[in-house]
mmCIF file of C-alpha atoms and ligand atoms in Angstrom:
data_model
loop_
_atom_site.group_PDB
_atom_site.id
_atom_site.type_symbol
_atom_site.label_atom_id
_atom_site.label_comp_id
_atom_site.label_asym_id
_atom_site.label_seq_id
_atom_site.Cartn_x
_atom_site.Cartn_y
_atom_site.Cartn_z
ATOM 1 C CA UNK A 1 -9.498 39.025 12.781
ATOM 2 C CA UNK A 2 -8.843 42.587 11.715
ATOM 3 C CA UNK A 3 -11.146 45.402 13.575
ATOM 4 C CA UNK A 4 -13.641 47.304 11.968
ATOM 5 C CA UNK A 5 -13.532 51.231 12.130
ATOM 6 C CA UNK A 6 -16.424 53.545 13.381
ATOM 7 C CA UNK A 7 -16.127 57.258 12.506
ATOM 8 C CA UNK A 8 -18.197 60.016 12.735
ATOM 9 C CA UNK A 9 -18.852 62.984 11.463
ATOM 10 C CA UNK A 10 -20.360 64.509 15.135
ATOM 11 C CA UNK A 11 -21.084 63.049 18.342
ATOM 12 C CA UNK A 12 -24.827 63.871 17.109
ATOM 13 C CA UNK A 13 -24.907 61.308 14.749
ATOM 14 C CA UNK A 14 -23.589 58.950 18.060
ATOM 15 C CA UNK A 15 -27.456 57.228 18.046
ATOM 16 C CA UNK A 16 -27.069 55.189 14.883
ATOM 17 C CA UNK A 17 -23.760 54.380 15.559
ATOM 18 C CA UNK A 18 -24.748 52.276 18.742
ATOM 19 C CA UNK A 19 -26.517 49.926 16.628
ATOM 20 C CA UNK A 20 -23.547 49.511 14.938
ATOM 21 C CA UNK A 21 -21.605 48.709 17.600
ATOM 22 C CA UNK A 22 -24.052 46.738 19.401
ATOM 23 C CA UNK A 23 -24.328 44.684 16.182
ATOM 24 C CA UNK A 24 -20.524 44.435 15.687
ATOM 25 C CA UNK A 25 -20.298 43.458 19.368
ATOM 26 C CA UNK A 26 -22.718 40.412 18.981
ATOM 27 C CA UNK A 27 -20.586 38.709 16.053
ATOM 28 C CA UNK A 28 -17.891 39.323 18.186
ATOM 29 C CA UNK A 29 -16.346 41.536 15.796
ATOM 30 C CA UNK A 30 -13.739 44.057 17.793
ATOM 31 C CA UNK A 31 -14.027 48.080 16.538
ATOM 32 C CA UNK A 32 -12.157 51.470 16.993
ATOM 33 C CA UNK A 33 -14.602 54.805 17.070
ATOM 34 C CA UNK A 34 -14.045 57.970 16.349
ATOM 35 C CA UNK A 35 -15.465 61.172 15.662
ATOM 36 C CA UNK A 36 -13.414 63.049 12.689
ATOM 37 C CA UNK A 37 -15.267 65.511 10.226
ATOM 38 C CA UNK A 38 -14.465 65.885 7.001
ATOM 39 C CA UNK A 39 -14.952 69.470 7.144
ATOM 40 C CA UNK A 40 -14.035 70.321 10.657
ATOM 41 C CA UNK A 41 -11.266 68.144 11.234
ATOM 42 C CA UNK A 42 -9.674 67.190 7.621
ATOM 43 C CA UNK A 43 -6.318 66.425 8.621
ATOM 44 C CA UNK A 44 -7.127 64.268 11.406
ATOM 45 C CA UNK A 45 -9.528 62.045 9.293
ATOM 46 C CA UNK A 46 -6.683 61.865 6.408
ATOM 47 C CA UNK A 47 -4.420 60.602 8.943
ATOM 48 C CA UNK A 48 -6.569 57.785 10.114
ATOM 49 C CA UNK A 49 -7.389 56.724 6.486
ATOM 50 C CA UNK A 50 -4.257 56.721 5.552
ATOM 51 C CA UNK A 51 -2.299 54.611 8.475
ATOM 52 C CA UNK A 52 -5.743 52.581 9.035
ATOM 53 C CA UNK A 53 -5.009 49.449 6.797
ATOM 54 C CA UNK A 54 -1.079 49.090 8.873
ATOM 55 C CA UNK A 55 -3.054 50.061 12.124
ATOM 56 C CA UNK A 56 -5.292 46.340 11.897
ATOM 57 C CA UNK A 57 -8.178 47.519 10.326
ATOM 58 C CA UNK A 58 -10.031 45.119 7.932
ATOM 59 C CA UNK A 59 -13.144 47.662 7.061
ATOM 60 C CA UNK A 60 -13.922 51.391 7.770
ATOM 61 C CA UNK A 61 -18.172 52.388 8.408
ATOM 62 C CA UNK A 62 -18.107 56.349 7.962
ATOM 63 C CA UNK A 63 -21.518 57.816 9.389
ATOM 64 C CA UNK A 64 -22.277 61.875 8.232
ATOM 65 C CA UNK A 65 -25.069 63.899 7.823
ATOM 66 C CA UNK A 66 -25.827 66.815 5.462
ATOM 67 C CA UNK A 67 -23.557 67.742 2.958
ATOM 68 C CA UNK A 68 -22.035 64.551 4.273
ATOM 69 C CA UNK A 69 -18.692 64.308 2.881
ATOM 70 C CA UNK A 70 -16.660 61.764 5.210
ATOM 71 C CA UNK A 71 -17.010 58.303 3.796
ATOM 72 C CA UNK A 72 -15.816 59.730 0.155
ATOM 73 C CA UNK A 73 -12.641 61.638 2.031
ATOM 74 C CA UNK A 74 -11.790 58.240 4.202
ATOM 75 C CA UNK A 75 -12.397 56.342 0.970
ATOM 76 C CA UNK A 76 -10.113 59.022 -1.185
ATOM 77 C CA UNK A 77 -6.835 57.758 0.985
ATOM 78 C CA UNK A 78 -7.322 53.968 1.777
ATOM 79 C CA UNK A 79 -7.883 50.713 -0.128
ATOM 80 C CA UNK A 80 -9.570 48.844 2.307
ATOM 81 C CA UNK A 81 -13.708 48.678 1.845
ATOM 82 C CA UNK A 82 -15.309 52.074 3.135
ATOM 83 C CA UNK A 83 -18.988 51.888 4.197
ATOM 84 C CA UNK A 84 -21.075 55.296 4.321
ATOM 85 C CA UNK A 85 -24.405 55.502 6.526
ATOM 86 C CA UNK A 86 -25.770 58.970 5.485
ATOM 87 C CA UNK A 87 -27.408 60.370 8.594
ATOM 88 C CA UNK A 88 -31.221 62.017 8.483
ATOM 89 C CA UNK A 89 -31.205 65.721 8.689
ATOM 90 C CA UNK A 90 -34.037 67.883 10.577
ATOM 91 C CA UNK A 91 -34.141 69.818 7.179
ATOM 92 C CA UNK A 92 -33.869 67.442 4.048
ATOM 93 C CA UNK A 93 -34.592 64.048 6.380
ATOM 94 C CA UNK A 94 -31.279 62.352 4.820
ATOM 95 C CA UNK A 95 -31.929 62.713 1.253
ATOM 96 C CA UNK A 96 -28.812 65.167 1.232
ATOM 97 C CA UNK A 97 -26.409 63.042 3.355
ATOM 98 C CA UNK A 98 -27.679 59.988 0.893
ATOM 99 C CA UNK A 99 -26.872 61.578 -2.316
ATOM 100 C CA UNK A 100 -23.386 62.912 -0.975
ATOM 101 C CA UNK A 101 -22.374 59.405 -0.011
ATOM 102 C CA UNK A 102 -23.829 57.080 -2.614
ATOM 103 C CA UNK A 103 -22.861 59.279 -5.638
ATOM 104 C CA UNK A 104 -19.433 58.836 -5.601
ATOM 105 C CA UNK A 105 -17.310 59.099 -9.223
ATOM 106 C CA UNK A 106 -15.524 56.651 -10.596
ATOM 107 C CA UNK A 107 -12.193 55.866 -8.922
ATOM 108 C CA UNK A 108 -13.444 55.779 -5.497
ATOM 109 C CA UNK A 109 -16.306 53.438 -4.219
ATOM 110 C CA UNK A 110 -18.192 54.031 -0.912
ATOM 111 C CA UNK A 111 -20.663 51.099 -0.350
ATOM 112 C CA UNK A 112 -23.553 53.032 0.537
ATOM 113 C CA UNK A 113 -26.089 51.226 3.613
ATOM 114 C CA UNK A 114 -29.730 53.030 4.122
ATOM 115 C CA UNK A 115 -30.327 56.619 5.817
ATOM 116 C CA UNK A 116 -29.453 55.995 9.742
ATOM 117 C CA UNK A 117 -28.741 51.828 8.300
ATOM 118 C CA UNK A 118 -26.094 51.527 11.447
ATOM 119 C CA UNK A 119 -27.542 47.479 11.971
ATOM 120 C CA UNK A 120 -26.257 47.125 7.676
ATOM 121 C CA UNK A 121 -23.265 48.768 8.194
ATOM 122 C CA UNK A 122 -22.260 46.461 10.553
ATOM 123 C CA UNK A 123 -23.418 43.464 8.980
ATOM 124 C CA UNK A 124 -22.110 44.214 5.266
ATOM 125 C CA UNK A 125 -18.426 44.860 7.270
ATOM 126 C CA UNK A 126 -18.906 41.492 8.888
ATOM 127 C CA UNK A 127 -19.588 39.759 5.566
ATOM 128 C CA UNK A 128 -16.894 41.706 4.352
ATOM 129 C CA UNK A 129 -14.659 40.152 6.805
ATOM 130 C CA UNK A 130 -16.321 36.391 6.642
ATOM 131 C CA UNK A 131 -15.404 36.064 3.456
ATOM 132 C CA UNK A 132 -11.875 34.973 4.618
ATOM 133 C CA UNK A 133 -12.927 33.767 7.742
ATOM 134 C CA UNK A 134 -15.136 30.959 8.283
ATOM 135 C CA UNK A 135 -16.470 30.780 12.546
ATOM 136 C CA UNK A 136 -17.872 34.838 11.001
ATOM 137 C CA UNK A 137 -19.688 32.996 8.133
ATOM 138 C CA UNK A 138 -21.302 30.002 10.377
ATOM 139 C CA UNK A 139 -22.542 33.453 13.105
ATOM 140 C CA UNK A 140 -23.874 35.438 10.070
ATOM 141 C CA UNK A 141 -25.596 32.190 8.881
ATOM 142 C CA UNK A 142 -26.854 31.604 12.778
ATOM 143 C CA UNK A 143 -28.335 35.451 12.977
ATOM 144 C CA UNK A 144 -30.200 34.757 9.805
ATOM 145 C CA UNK A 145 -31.784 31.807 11.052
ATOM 146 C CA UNK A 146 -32.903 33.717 14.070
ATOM 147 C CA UNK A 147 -34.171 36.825 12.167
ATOM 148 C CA UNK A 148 -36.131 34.249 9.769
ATOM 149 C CA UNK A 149 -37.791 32.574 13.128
ATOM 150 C CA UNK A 150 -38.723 35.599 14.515
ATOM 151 C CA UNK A 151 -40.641 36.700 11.446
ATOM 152 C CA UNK A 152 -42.638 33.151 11.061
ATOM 153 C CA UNK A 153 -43.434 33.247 14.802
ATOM 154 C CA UNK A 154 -45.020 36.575 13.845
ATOM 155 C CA UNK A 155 -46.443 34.711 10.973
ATOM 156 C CA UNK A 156 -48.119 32.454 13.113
ATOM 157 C CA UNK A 157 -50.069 34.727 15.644
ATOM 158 C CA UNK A 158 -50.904 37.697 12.423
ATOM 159 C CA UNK A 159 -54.884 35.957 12.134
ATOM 160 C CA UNK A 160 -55.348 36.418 15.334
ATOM 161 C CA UNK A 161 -53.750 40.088 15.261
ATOM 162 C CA UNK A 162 -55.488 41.936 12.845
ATOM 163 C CA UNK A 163 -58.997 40.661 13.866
ATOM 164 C CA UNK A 164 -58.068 42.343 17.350
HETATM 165 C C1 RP5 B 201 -22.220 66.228 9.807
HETATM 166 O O1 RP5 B 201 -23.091 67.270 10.068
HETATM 167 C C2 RP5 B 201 -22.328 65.294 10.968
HETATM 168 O O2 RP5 B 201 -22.065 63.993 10.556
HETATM 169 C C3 RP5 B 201 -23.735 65.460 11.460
HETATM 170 O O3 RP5 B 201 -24.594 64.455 10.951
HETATM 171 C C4 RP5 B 201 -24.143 66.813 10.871
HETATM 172 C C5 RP5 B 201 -24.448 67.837 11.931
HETATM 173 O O4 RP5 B 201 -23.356 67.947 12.817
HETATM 174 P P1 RP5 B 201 -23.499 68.754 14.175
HETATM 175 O O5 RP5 B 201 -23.780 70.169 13.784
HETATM 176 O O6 RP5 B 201 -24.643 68.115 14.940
HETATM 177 O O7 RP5 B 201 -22.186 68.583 14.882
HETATM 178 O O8 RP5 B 201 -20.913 66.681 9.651
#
């Protein structure tokens, strides 16, 4: 199975991308991380887009905050899928790092996952990769089921609950 690739803008966005790799981790799904900036370190995320799809990887998950520029540069020199999790700001709470990443032009798609969405990112890369791989599919299918359990064993105790 090809590897997925984690980059990020700053080790301060490091948080949400442990629930990426915790989730990746789970499916069994093997990953690269890195921190490059757009701004800070151009060249070196260029270089990484641009030898990524020869270097094994199947998906790239670019997490930046603020003006938050890295998923659209990573997506500007590779074909292979590019997911963008805009990071929360102390000053505009994410709503900048969202707008940079999910309004990309025409010519150049960045599949955009929530503000601080590290558990999507990882699971939209997965389906990404199940859909030519089958033992993925059957473990995405298998989380669901759990996920849906867990809510209608919650379901069952809520009367209870709210009367407390
Ligand atoms: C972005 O600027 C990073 O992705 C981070 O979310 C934000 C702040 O970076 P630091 O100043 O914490 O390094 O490039």
């Amino acid at each position: 199975m090809r590897k997925v690739g984690i980059i990020m803008g700053s080790d301060s966005d490091l948080p949400i991308l442990k629930k990426t790799a915790a989730t990746l981790t789970s499916l069994g799904i093997g990953y690269e991380v890195h921190v490059y900036s757009a701004h800070r370190t151009p060249a070196e995320a260029r270089d990484f887009a641009v030898s990524a799809r020869k270097n094994g990887f199947g998906v790239l998950i670019c997490a930046a905050g603020m003006a938050a520029h890295l998923a659209g540069a990573i997506a500007a020199n590779t074909t292979l899928p590019v997911i963008g999790i805009p990071c929360k700001s102390q000053t505009l709470d994410g709503i900048d790092a969202l707008l940079s990443t999910v309004m990309m032009p025409s010519g150049i798609p960045v599949a955009t996952v929530a503000i601080d969405g590290g558990v999507n990112a990882a699971l939209l890369a997965a389906q990404i990769l199940a859909v030519e791989d089958e033992g993925l599919a059957a473990k995405l299918d298998e989380k669901r089921r759990k996920d849906a359990a867990a809510v209608l064993e919650k379901d069952r105790g809520i009367a209870e609950r709210i009367a407390e």
